[in-house]
Short mmCIF file of C-alpha atoms and ligand atoms in Angstrom, two decimals:
data_model
loop_
_atom_site.label_atom_id
_atom_site.label_comp_id
_atom_site.label_asym_id
_atom_site.label_seq_id
_atom_site.Cartn_x
_atom_site.Cartn_y
_atom_site.Cartn_z
CA MET A 92 10.58 13.91 -23.40
CA ASN A 93 13.31 13.15 -20.75
CA ARG A 94 14.82 9.59 -21.33
CA PRO A 95 16.70 10.13 -18.12
CA LEU A 96 14.67 11.42 -15.57
CA LEU A 97 12.49 7.91 -16.29
CA GLU A 98 15.18 6.12 -16.76
CA SER A 99 15.88 6.93 -13.09
CA ALA A 100 12.68 6.37 -12.22
CA ALA A 101 12.59 2.84 -13.40
CA GLU A 102 16.43 2.56 -12.17
CA ARG A 103 15.34 4.30 -8.41
CA SER A 104 11.98 1.97 -8.44
CA LEU A 105 13.92 -1.18 -8.99
CA ARG A 106 16.74 -0.25 -6.08
CA TYR A 107 13.58 -0.04 -4.19
CA LEU A 108 12.17 -3.08 -5.09
CA ASP A 109 15.65 -4.84 -4.51
CA GLU A 110 15.97 -3.38 -1.08
CA LEU A 111 12.66 -4.24 0.75
CA GLY A 112 13.68 -8.19 1.88
CA GLU A 113 15.87 -6.65 3.96
CA ARG A 114 14.70 -3.16 4.97
CA ARG A 115 12.70 -2.60 8.22
CA VAL A 116 8.86 -3.03 7.21
CA GLY A 117 7.98 -0.02 8.95
CA PRO A 118 10.07 3.53 8.68
CA SER A 119 12.06 4.67 11.24
CA PRO A 120 10.88 7.73 13.30
CA GLU A 121 14.07 9.40 11.71
CA ALA A 122 13.04 8.75 7.93
CA VAL A 123 9.51 9.95 8.79
CA SER A 124 11.47 13.29 10.62
CA ALA A 125 12.92 13.44 7.43
CA LEU A 126 9.87 13.84 5.77
CA ALA A 127 9.38 17.83 6.41
CA GLN A 128 12.40 18.63 4.17
CA LEU A 129 10.32 17.89 1.14
CA ASP A 130 8.36 20.96 2.55
CA GLY A 131 9.17 24.70 1.90
CA GLU A 132 8.08 27.29 0.54
CA LEU A 133 5.97 27.09 -2.46
CA PRO A 134 8.52 26.67 -5.46
CA ALA A 135 8.25 30.26 -7.19
CA GLY A 136 10.06 28.60 -10.24
CA PRO A 137 10.53 25.91 -12.37
CA SER A 138 13.68 23.02 -11.13
CA ASP A 139 15.31 20.34 -12.91
CA PRO A 140 13.44 17.43 -12.75
CA LEU A 141 16.35 14.92 -12.04
CA ALA A 142 16.56 17.20 -8.93
CA VAL A 143 13.03 16.95 -7.87
CA LEU A 144 13.21 12.97 -8.59
CA ASP A 145 16.27 12.44 -6.51
CA ARG A 146 15.04 14.29 -3.73
CA LEU A 147 11.80 12.51 -3.63
CA ASP A 148 13.67 9.42 -3.37
CA ARG A 149 16.07 10.48 -1.33
CA LEU A 150 13.36 11.38 1.41
CA GLY A 151 10.18 9.97 0.90
CA SER A 152 11.31 6.04 -0.18
CA PRO A 153 12.86 5.11 3.55
CA ALA A 154 9.85 6.84 4.92
CA THR A 155 7.69 4.83 3.05
CA VAL A 156 5.88 1.50 4.58
CA ALA A 157 7.53 -1.61 3.04
CA SER A 158 4.05 -3.02 2.67
CA ALA A 159 4.73 -3.76 -1.44
CA GLY A 160 7.60 -6.94 0.78
CA GLY A 161 6.94 -9.61 1.99
CA ARG A 162 6.53 -9.14 5.88
CA TYR A 163 3.49 -6.36 6.18
CA PHE A 164 0.42 -8.36 7.36
CA GLY A 165 -1.23 -4.80 8.46
CA PHE A 166 -4.85 -3.96 7.90
CA VAL A 167 -5.60 -6.28 4.54
CA ILE A 168 -3.10 -4.73 2.47
CA GLY A 169 -1.93 -6.59 -0.90
CA GLY A 170 1.01 -5.59 -3.08
CA SER A 171 1.46 -5.58 -6.47
CA LEU A 172 2.01 -8.41 -8.86
CA PRO A 173 5.33 -7.54 -11.05
CA ALA A 174 3.15 -7.75 -14.58
CA ALA A 175 0.55 -5.75 -12.61
CA LEU A 176 3.39 -2.97 -11.65
CA ALA A 177 5.18 -2.83 -15.13
CA ALA A 178 1.41 -2.19 -16.66
CA ASN A 179 1.11 0.45 -14.01
CA TRP A 180 3.82 2.17 -15.49
CA LEU A 181 3.02 1.40 -18.84
CA ALA A 182 -0.56 2.83 -18.75
CA GLY A 183 0.82 6.11 -16.63
CA ALA A 184 2.78 6.52 -20.01
CA TRP A 185 -0.65 6.16 -21.59
CA ASP A 186 -2.16 8.75 -19.68
CA GLN A 187 -5.60 7.24 -20.94
CA ASN A 188 -8.76 9.17 -19.83
CA ALA A 189 -10.91 6.06 -19.78
CA VAL A 190 -13.85 7.75 -19.85
CA MET A 191 -15.11 7.07 -22.45
CA THR A 192 -14.74 4.90 -25.72
CA ALA A 193 -14.02 8.56 -27.38
CA THR A 194 -11.09 8.77 -25.29
CA SER A 195 -9.45 5.91 -25.52
CA PRO A 196 -10.50 2.68 -27.54
CA ALA A 197 -7.99 0.85 -25.28
CA ALA A 198 -8.71 1.45 -22.04
CA ALA A 199 -12.47 0.90 -22.93
CA LYS A 200 -12.02 -2.16 -24.43
CA ILE A 201 -9.38 -3.76 -21.98
CA GLU A 202 -11.26 -2.31 -18.99
CA GLU A 203 -13.96 -4.69 -20.57
CA ILE A 204 -11.62 -7.92 -20.77
CA ALA A 205 -10.74 -7.34 -17.42
CA ILE A 206 -14.50 -7.31 -16.69
CA HIS A 207 -15.28 -10.40 -18.43
CA TRP A 208 -12.60 -12.28 -16.19
CA LEU A 209 -13.32 -10.78 -13.13
CA LEU A 210 -16.57 -12.11 -13.68
CA GLU A 211 -15.46 -15.33 -14.19
CA ILE A 212 -12.83 -16.63 -11.46
CA LEU A 213 -14.92 -14.60 -9.24
CA ASP A 214 -18.12 -16.53 -10.26
CA LEU A 215 -20.65 -13.86 -10.44
CA PRO A 216 -23.11 -13.93 -13.24
CA ARG A 217 -21.56 -12.85 -16.23
CA ASP A 218 -23.67 -10.54 -17.66
CA SER A 219 -23.88 -8.52 -14.37
CA GLY A 220 -23.11 -4.51 -14.86
CA VAL A 221 -19.98 -3.79 -13.76
CA GLY A 222 -17.81 -0.35 -13.07
CA LEU A 223 -13.96 -0.14 -12.13
CA VAL A 224 -14.03 2.10 -9.30
CA ASP A 225 -10.94 3.35 -7.03
CA CYS A 226 -12.29 0.59 -3.85
CA ASP A 227 -14.33 -1.73 -2.46
CA THR A 228 -16.22 1.79 -0.23
CA GLN A 229 -16.74 3.20 -3.49
CA GLY A 230 -18.25 -0.59 -4.68
CA ILE A 231 -20.57 -0.74 -2.00
CA PHE A 232 -22.02 3.12 -2.65
CA CYS A 233 -22.80 2.08 -6.07
CA GLY A 234 -24.03 -1.04 -5.37
CA LEU A 235 -26.50 0.44 -3.00
CA ALA A 236 -27.54 3.01 -4.86
CA ALA A 237 -28.46 0.35 -7.84
CA ALA A 238 -30.30 -1.07 -5.11
CA ARG A 239 -32.06 2.09 -4.15
CA HIS A 240 -32.84 2.77 -7.84
CA ALA A 241 -34.29 -0.14 -8.34
CA LEU A 242 -36.39 -0.87 -4.89
CA LEU A 243 -38.09 2.61 -5.25
CA LEU A 244 -38.73 2.05 -9.41
CA ARG A 245 -40.36 -0.61 -7.91
CA GLU A 246 -42.55 1.93 -5.99
CA GLY A 247 -43.17 3.72 -8.66
CA TRP A 248 -40.70 6.70 -7.42
CA ASP A 249 -37.53 7.93 -9.50
CA VAL A 250 -35.04 8.46 -6.78
CA GLU A 251 -32.05 10.01 -8.79
CA SER A 252 -35.10 12.78 -10.51
CA GLN A 253 -37.06 13.24 -7.62
CA GLY A 254 -34.93 12.83 -4.40
CA LEU A 255 -35.10 11.05 -1.20
CA PHE A 256 -37.24 13.41 0.31
CA GLY A 257 -41.35 12.07 0.51
CA ALA A 258 -39.74 9.04 -1.02
CA PRO A 259 -41.45 5.17 -0.07
CA PRO A 260 -39.09 4.34 3.24
CA ILE A 261 -36.50 1.58 3.01
CA THR A 262 -35.65 -0.88 5.28
CA VAL A 263 -31.96 -1.48 5.50
CA VAL A 264 -30.37 -4.42 7.54
CA VAL A 265 -27.00 -4.93 8.06
CA SER A 266 -24.69 -7.64 10.45
CA GLU A 267 -23.40 -6.20 13.90
CA GLU A 268 -20.57 -7.10 12.15
CA ALA A 269 -21.01 -5.00 8.63
CA HIS A 270 -17.94 -3.03 7.76
CA THR A 271 -17.95 0.61 8.50
CA THR A 272 -18.02 1.64 4.94
CA VAL A 273 -21.26 0.10 4.70
CA HIS A 274 -22.41 2.12 6.97
CA LYS A 275 -20.61 5.45 5.71
CA SER A 276 -21.98 4.71 1.96
CA LEU A 277 -25.49 4.25 4.04
CA GLY A 278 -25.06 7.92 4.65
CA LEU A 279 -23.59 9.27 1.65
CA LEU A 280 -27.16 7.74 0.37
CA GLY A 281 -28.86 9.34 2.36
CA LEU A 282 -30.56 5.99 4.12
CA GLY A 283 -28.92 6.56 7.32
CA ARG A 284 -25.47 5.32 9.16
CA ASN A 285 -27.84 4.41 12.18
CA ARG A 286 -31.14 4.07 10.24
CA VAL A 287 -30.52 0.33 10.06
CA ILE A 288 -31.59 -3.01 12.21
CA ARG A 289 -28.39 -4.56 13.21
CA VAL A 290 -28.90 -8.75 12.87
CA PRO A 291 -26.50 -10.56 15.68
CA THR A 292 -23.80 -12.73 14.61
CA ASP A 293 -21.82 -15.11 16.05
CA GLY A 294 -18.91 -16.16 17.43
CA GLN A 295 -16.82 -15.62 13.98
CA GLY A 296 -19.09 -13.01 13.10
CA ARG A 297 -21.00 -14.06 11.05
CA MET A 298 -24.89 -12.75 10.74
CA ARG A 299 -27.10 -15.41 12.26
CA ALA A 300 -29.55 -16.35 9.36
CA ASP A 301 -31.82 -17.26 12.20
CA ALA A 302 -32.66 -13.98 13.22
CA LEU A 303 -32.66 -11.79 10.45
CA PRO A 304 -36.26 -10.09 10.80
CA ARG A 305 -39.36 -10.51 8.61
CA LEU A 306 -39.28 -7.95 6.45
CA THR A 307 -41.80 -6.49 4.09
CA GLY A 308 -41.84 -3.56 1.50
CA PRO A 309 -38.58 -1.96 0.26
CA ALA A 310 -35.17 -3.72 2.03
CA ILE A 311 -31.50 -4.10 1.45
CA VAL A 312 -29.86 -6.51 3.17
CA CYS A 313 -26.40 -6.16 3.48
CA ILE A 314 -24.09 -9.10 4.09
CA GLN A 315 -20.13 -9.86 3.74
CA ALA A 316 -17.74 -11.95 2.15
CA GLY A 317 -14.74 -12.16 4.18
CA ASN A 318 -14.74 -10.31 7.94
CA VAL A 319 -12.34 -7.63 8.14
CA ASN A 320 -11.18 -9.29 11.55
CA THR A 321 -11.57 -13.02 11.52
CA GLY A 322 -12.23 -13.46 7.51
CA SER A 323 -15.54 -15.42 8.35
CA PHE A 324 -18.76 -15.79 5.37
CA ASP A 325 -22.02 -14.43 6.45
CA PRO A 326 -24.12 -17.79 5.24
CA ALA A 327 -24.97 -15.78 1.71
CA ALA A 328 -27.16 -19.09 0.67
CA GLN A 329 -29.69 -19.02 3.19
CA ILE A 330 -29.70 -14.87 3.38
CA CYS A 331 -30.30 -14.96 0.07
CA ALA A 332 -33.23 -17.26 -0.35
CA ALA A 333 -34.90 -15.49 3.08
CA ALA A 334 -34.55 -12.06 1.76
CA HIS A 335 -35.92 -12.45 -1.68
CA GLU A 336 -39.15 -14.08 -0.85
CA SER A 337 -39.90 -10.94 0.40
CA GLY A 338 -38.56 -9.04 -2.85
CA ALA A 339 -35.74 -7.39 -0.66
CA TRP A 340 -32.33 -6.87 -2.24
CA VAL A 341 -29.18 -8.23 -1.40
CA HIS A 342 -25.44 -6.51 -1.68
CA VAL A 343 -22.64 -8.32 -0.65
CA ASP A 344 -19.55 -6.62 0.97
CA GLY A 345 -16.72 -8.99 -0.66
CA ALA A 346 -13.88 -6.76 -0.39
CA PHE A 347 -11.18 -9.66 0.07
CA GLY A 348 -13.31 -12.23 0.56
CA LEU A 349 -15.15 -13.06 -2.51
CA TRP A 350 -11.31 -14.07 -3.91
CA ALA A 351 -11.68 -17.12 -2.15
CA ALA A 352 -14.67 -18.06 -4.46
CA ALA A 353 -11.47 -18.61 -7.17
CA ALA A 354 -9.62 -21.20 -5.08
CA PRO A 355 -11.20 -24.36 -4.93
CA ALA A 356 -10.49 -25.38 -1.63
CA ARG A 357 -11.81 -22.47 -0.32
CA ALA A 358 -14.69 -21.59 -2.89
CA HIS A 359 -17.34 -23.55 -0.24
CA LEU A 360 -16.83 -20.51 1.99
CA THR A 361 -18.97 -18.22 -1.08
CA ARG A 362 -21.65 -21.04 -1.12
CA GLY A 363 -24.81 -18.84 -2.42
CA VAL A 364 -22.74 -15.28 -2.81
CA ALA A 365 -23.53 -15.57 -6.70
CA ASP A 366 -27.30 -15.57 -5.83
CA ALA A 367 -27.35 -11.68 -4.25
CA ASP A 368 -27.95 -8.91 -6.36
CA SER A 369 -24.85 -6.82 -5.96
CA TRP A 370 -20.96 -7.25 -5.07
CA SER A 371 -18.49 -5.29 -4.18
CA VAL A 372 -14.52 -6.46 -4.46
CA ASP A 373 -10.95 -5.08 -4.28
CA ALA A 374 -8.56 -5.50 -6.78
CA HIS A 375 -5.48 -3.33 -4.85
CA LYS A 376 -6.22 -6.38 -1.69
CA TRP A 377 -5.97 -9.74 -1.96
CA LEU A 378 -5.13 -9.37 -6.69
CA ASN A 379 -2.33 -7.39 -6.00
CA VAL A 380 -2.65 -4.21 -8.02
CA PRO A 381 -1.86 -1.51 -7.94
CA TYR A 382 -3.83 1.43 -5.72
CA ASP A 383 -6.76 2.11 -6.35
CA SER A 384 -8.92 -0.28 -8.14
CA ALA A 385 -11.84 -1.99 -7.21
CA MET A 386 -15.03 -3.28 -8.32
CA VAL A 387 -18.78 -3.11 -8.23
CA ALA A 388 -21.29 -5.63 -9.72
CA VAL A 389 -25.12 -5.10 -10.35
CA ARG A 390 -27.42 -8.39 -11.84
CA ASP A 391 -29.54 -6.73 -13.77
CA ALA A 392 -27.22 -4.03 -15.35
CA ARG A 393 -29.41 -1.59 -16.08
CA HIS A 394 -30.25 -0.87 -12.68
CA LEU A 395 -25.99 0.12 -12.37
CA HIS A 396 -26.35 1.74 -15.78
CA ASP A 397 -29.44 3.82 -14.93
CA THR A 398 -28.76 5.17 -11.90
CA MET A 399 -25.01 6.38 -13.02
CA ALA A 400 -26.87 8.24 -16.55
CA ALA A 401 -25.50 11.57 -17.37
CA ARG A 402 -26.53 13.64 -19.65
CA ALA A 403 -23.96 16.09 -21.87
CA ALA A 404 -23.82 17.27 -25.45
CA TYR A 405 -20.11 15.42 -26.14
CA LEU A 406 -20.73 12.55 -23.94
CA VAL A 407 -20.58 10.61 -26.69
CA GLY A 408 -22.40 7.09 -26.68
CA SER A 409 -21.36 4.08 -29.20
CA GLU A 410 -21.95 0.36 -30.14
CA GLN A 411 -19.55 -0.64 -27.22
CA ARG A 412 -19.71 -0.57 -23.48
CA GLU A 413 -18.86 3.13 -22.12
CA PRO A 414 -16.96 2.85 -18.97
CA TRP A 415 -18.97 6.67 -17.75
CA THR A 416 -22.15 4.88 -17.42
CA PHE A 417 -21.45 2.28 -14.64
CA THR A 418 -19.36 4.77 -12.56
CA PRO A 419 -20.01 7.91 -10.49
CA GLY A 420 -17.15 9.28 -12.08
CA LEU A 421 -15.99 10.89 -15.64
CA SER A 422 -12.49 11.35 -16.48
CA ARG A 423 -10.30 8.20 -14.71
CA ARG A 424 -6.96 6.78 -14.94
CA ALA A 425 -7.30 2.65 -17.04
CA ARG A 426 -7.30 0.52 -13.64
CA GLY A 427 -8.90 -2.08 -15.99
CA VAL A 428 -5.30 -2.23 -17.22
CA GLU A 429 -3.87 -3.76 -14.25
CA ILE A 430 -6.08 -6.17 -13.87
CA TRP A 431 -6.10 -7.31 -17.14
CA ALA A 432 -2.39 -7.56 -16.62
CA ALA A 433 -2.83 -9.47 -13.06
CA LEU A 434 -5.09 -11.82 -14.74
CA ALA A 435 -3.18 -12.25 -17.67
CA SER A 436 -0.02 -13.49 -16.39
CA LEU A 437 -1.23 -15.37 -13.70
CA GLY A 438 -3.88 -17.26 -15.27
CA ARG A 439 -6.33 -19.31 -13.42
CA SER A 440 -4.05 -21.55 -11.78
CA GLY A 441 -1.85 -19.23 -10.63
CA VAL A 442 -4.44 -17.22 -8.87
CA ALA A 443 -5.94 -20.11 -6.99
CA ASP A 444 -2.59 -20.55 -5.65
CA LEU A 445 -2.41 -16.87 -4.62
CA VAL A 446 -4.99 -17.11 -2.31
CA GLU A 447 -4.14 -20.48 -1.31
CA ARG A 448 -0.57 -20.15 -0.99
CA THR A 449 -1.35 -16.91 1.53
CA CYS A 450 -4.10 -18.59 3.67
CA ARG A 451 -1.32 -21.55 4.14
CA HIS A 452 0.63 -18.89 5.60
CA ALA A 453 -1.86 -17.45 8.17
CA ALA A 454 -2.74 -20.61 9.21
CA SER A 455 1.08 -21.15 10.25
CA PHE A 456 1.41 -18.12 11.41
CA ALA A 457 -2.23 -19.74 13.97
CA GLU A 458 0.09 -22.63 14.63
CA GLY A 459 3.28 -21.27 15.73
CA LEU A 460 1.56 -18.78 17.90
CA ARG A 461 -0.24 -21.46 19.53
CA ALA A 462 2.08 -23.53 20.17
CA ALA A 463 4.23 -21.22 21.64
CA GLY A 464 1.05 -20.72 24.42
CA TYR A 465 -0.77 -17.60 22.83
CA GLU A 466 -4.67 -18.09 22.36
CA VAL A 467 -5.55 -17.39 18.61
CA LEU A 468 -9.20 -16.06 19.15
CA ASN A 469 -10.32 -16.74 15.71
CA ASP A 470 -10.40 -20.37 13.04
CA VAL A 471 -8.57 -19.20 10.52
CA VAL A 472 -10.59 -20.29 7.81
CA LEU A 473 -9.07 -17.59 5.24
CA ASN A 474 -6.35 -15.14 5.48
CA GLN A 475 -7.20 -13.55 8.75
CA VAL A 476 -5.62 -14.80 12.31
CA LEU A 477 -6.53 -13.05 15.13
CA VAL A 478 -4.26 -13.25 18.46
CA SER A 479 -4.07 -12.47 22.02
CA PHE A 480 -0.83 -12.24 23.75
CA GLY A 481 -2.53 -11.95 27.49
CA ASP A 482 -4.39 -9.44 28.64
CA ASP A 483 -5.67 -6.16 27.01
CA GLU A 484 -2.17 -4.20 27.81
CA THR A 485 0.13 -6.87 27.48
CA THR A 486 -1.34 -7.34 23.92
CA ARG A 487 -0.78 -3.78 22.85
CA ARG A 488 2.49 -3.63 24.23
CA VAL A 489 3.56 -6.95 22.80
CA ILE A 490 2.08 -5.08 18.79
CA ALA A 491 4.51 -1.80 19.57
CA GLY A 492 7.23 -3.68 20.55
CA ILE A 493 6.81 -5.93 16.77
CA GLN A 494 6.31 -3.06 15.05
CA GLU A 495 9.58 -1.35 16.86
CA GLU A 496 11.51 -4.09 15.76
CA GLY A 497 10.40 -3.78 12.27
CA THR A 498 11.34 -7.32 10.83
CA CYS A 499 7.23 -7.41 10.16
CA TRP A 500 4.08 -5.01 10.73
CA CYS A 501 0.90 -6.25 12.49
CA GLY A 502 -1.92 -3.82 13.36
CA GLY A 503 -4.01 -4.26 16.15
CA THR A 504 -7.51 -4.56 16.80
CA VAL A 505 -10.54 -5.25 18.93
CA TRP A 506 -12.37 -8.82 18.77
CA GLN A 507 -15.49 -9.28 20.86
CA GLY A 508 -14.12 -7.22 23.66
CA ARG A 509 -10.94 -8.42 23.76
CA ALA A 510 -7.65 -6.52 22.45
CA ALA A 511 -5.78 -8.13 19.86
CA MET A 512 -3.22 -8.38 17.25
CA ARG A 513 -4.55 -9.12 13.25
CA ILE A 514 -1.96 -10.66 10.81
CA SER A 515 -3.49 -10.42 7.52
CA VAL A 516 -1.66 -12.26 4.89
CA SER A 517 -2.88 -10.40 1.44
CA GLY A 518 0.50 -10.35 -0.02
CA TRP A 519 1.66 -12.23 -3.44
CA ALA A 520 5.65 -12.22 -2.08
CA THR A 521 5.17 -13.82 1.01
CA THR A 522 7.58 -16.37 1.25
CA ASP A 523 7.76 -19.48 3.28
CA ASP A 524 10.92 -17.78 4.97
CA ASP A 525 9.20 -14.47 5.43
CA VAL A 526 6.68 -16.39 7.68
CA ALA A 527 9.06 -17.98 9.57
CA ARG A 528 11.40 -14.68 10.24
CA SER A 529 7.72 -13.09 10.95
CA LEU A 530 7.01 -15.72 13.75
CA ASP A 531 10.62 -15.92 15.13
CA ALA A 532 10.71 -11.82 15.64
CA MET A 533 6.82 -12.02 16.96
CA LEU A 534 7.79 -15.05 19.75
CA ARG A 535 10.57 -13.15 20.59
CA VAL A 536 9.53 -9.82 21.14
CA ALA A 537 6.11 -11.47 23.04
CA ARG A 538 8.38 -13.45 25.25
CA ALA A 539 10.25 -10.46 26.25
CA THR A 540 7.38 -8.22 27.04
CA THR A 541 5.03 -11.26 28.64
C1 LIG B 633 -10.90 -3.33 3.11
C2 LIG B 633 -12.69 -3.30 3.56
C3 LIG B 633 -13.48 -2.29 2.77
C4 LIG B 633 -13.69 -0.86 2.53
O1 LIG B 633 -12.14 -1.09 0.81
P1 LIG B 633 -11.50 0.20 0.59
O2 LIG B 633 -10.82 -0.39 -0.58
O3 LIG B 633 -9.85 0.10 1.57
O4 LIG B 633 -12.83 1.12 0.36
C5 LIG B 633 -14.72 -2.50 2.93
N1 LIG B 633 -15.33 -3.70 3.51
C6 LIG B 633 -14.60 -4.70 3.83
C7 LIG B 633 -15.13 -6.56 4.49
C8 LIG B 633 -13.20 -4.55 3.41
O5 LIG B 633 -12.01 -5.06 4.02
#
């Protein structure tokens, strides 16, 4: 045990977090260049761990993106709640392998409690089968794998044993706005990235329920709760009803949007989502737990369980829920610990407040930008704002200027053919003051550019 080393790590971490409020959000080019000093020959022998930590902090910390702070609005990226970060430190010390009860009764039990709470706060069927996975992409992959299993089982085909060659075909329906990770997952599953029917969307990127094709035979319909650009929701109630008429399976990609269910004023957006057959959602985005953390839930637990089945003499079962029987992997970190800590520390009202507060900040950005004469391209129903500063070239120059200025950080996207800056307010740490300072910086840069 090296107490000075671990105390130094805690000390340095606290200093890092203390300085987040005042530092530039994107790292300076000099800090990024200096990372090269970590390179060199693989050390031939040992070094003092304190010196190793010092180099890492001195060179690594300044080159980080301050996404743990309150003025990072890029992509859809949350921070780490204090309780979740603290739990992460403790769980790091525990170093549990959360594969099964035998390797860690604590990890298995805490995971089970976290799952129970997740299903409750997201208002999903309480007896769903759930796997805690590393990211929403893997959640989609697992949900669609369970779908493939269930649909082909109904046709008398055991896909896990027999494979896909010669299997009855599965029709896959996505919207024009399906997240790229849906296509990636379809590719990994042998269902084909492009072998899909694409349903057109409306002006906010919502799947048009009236354009859903008539389905026959095994079919999967992928919908989303929370468009990555606009934050809009596919009309889940209508689509689930139509899809289920023909026995199709509906998967909901709810990476961040599903958290709207936890906020009473936003929950209406998720109407019908719980009618689906499987769901994937990130915890590392809006719940603000450390990377990497997400979940897949499958209404009929058996289908996820049977899809992930494996056999080895040393994989011992028990009366308990065994984590590995719901995930592709075996050995894994105890990510349920941070989810448990986040939910235990916030409670129902705390999660509702986190979601509602970040949505309100997004609305403030939209209002401020509109008032200054810039065009907000989406209905700001959630935590996502798309803004145009003029023609595409100008918008791109403003985005680059804002990133370089450093007060805040926003990324670019293309929305329905137009360049846009995307503001995503997903971090717990953002305050009214962060919004005011960031808006001020955005407008300063925009005026100087346009
Ligand atoms: C972020 C996101 C994903 C991918 O999630 P990861 O956790 O990054 O794998 C998929 N779909 C949507 C809508 C997202 O916002």
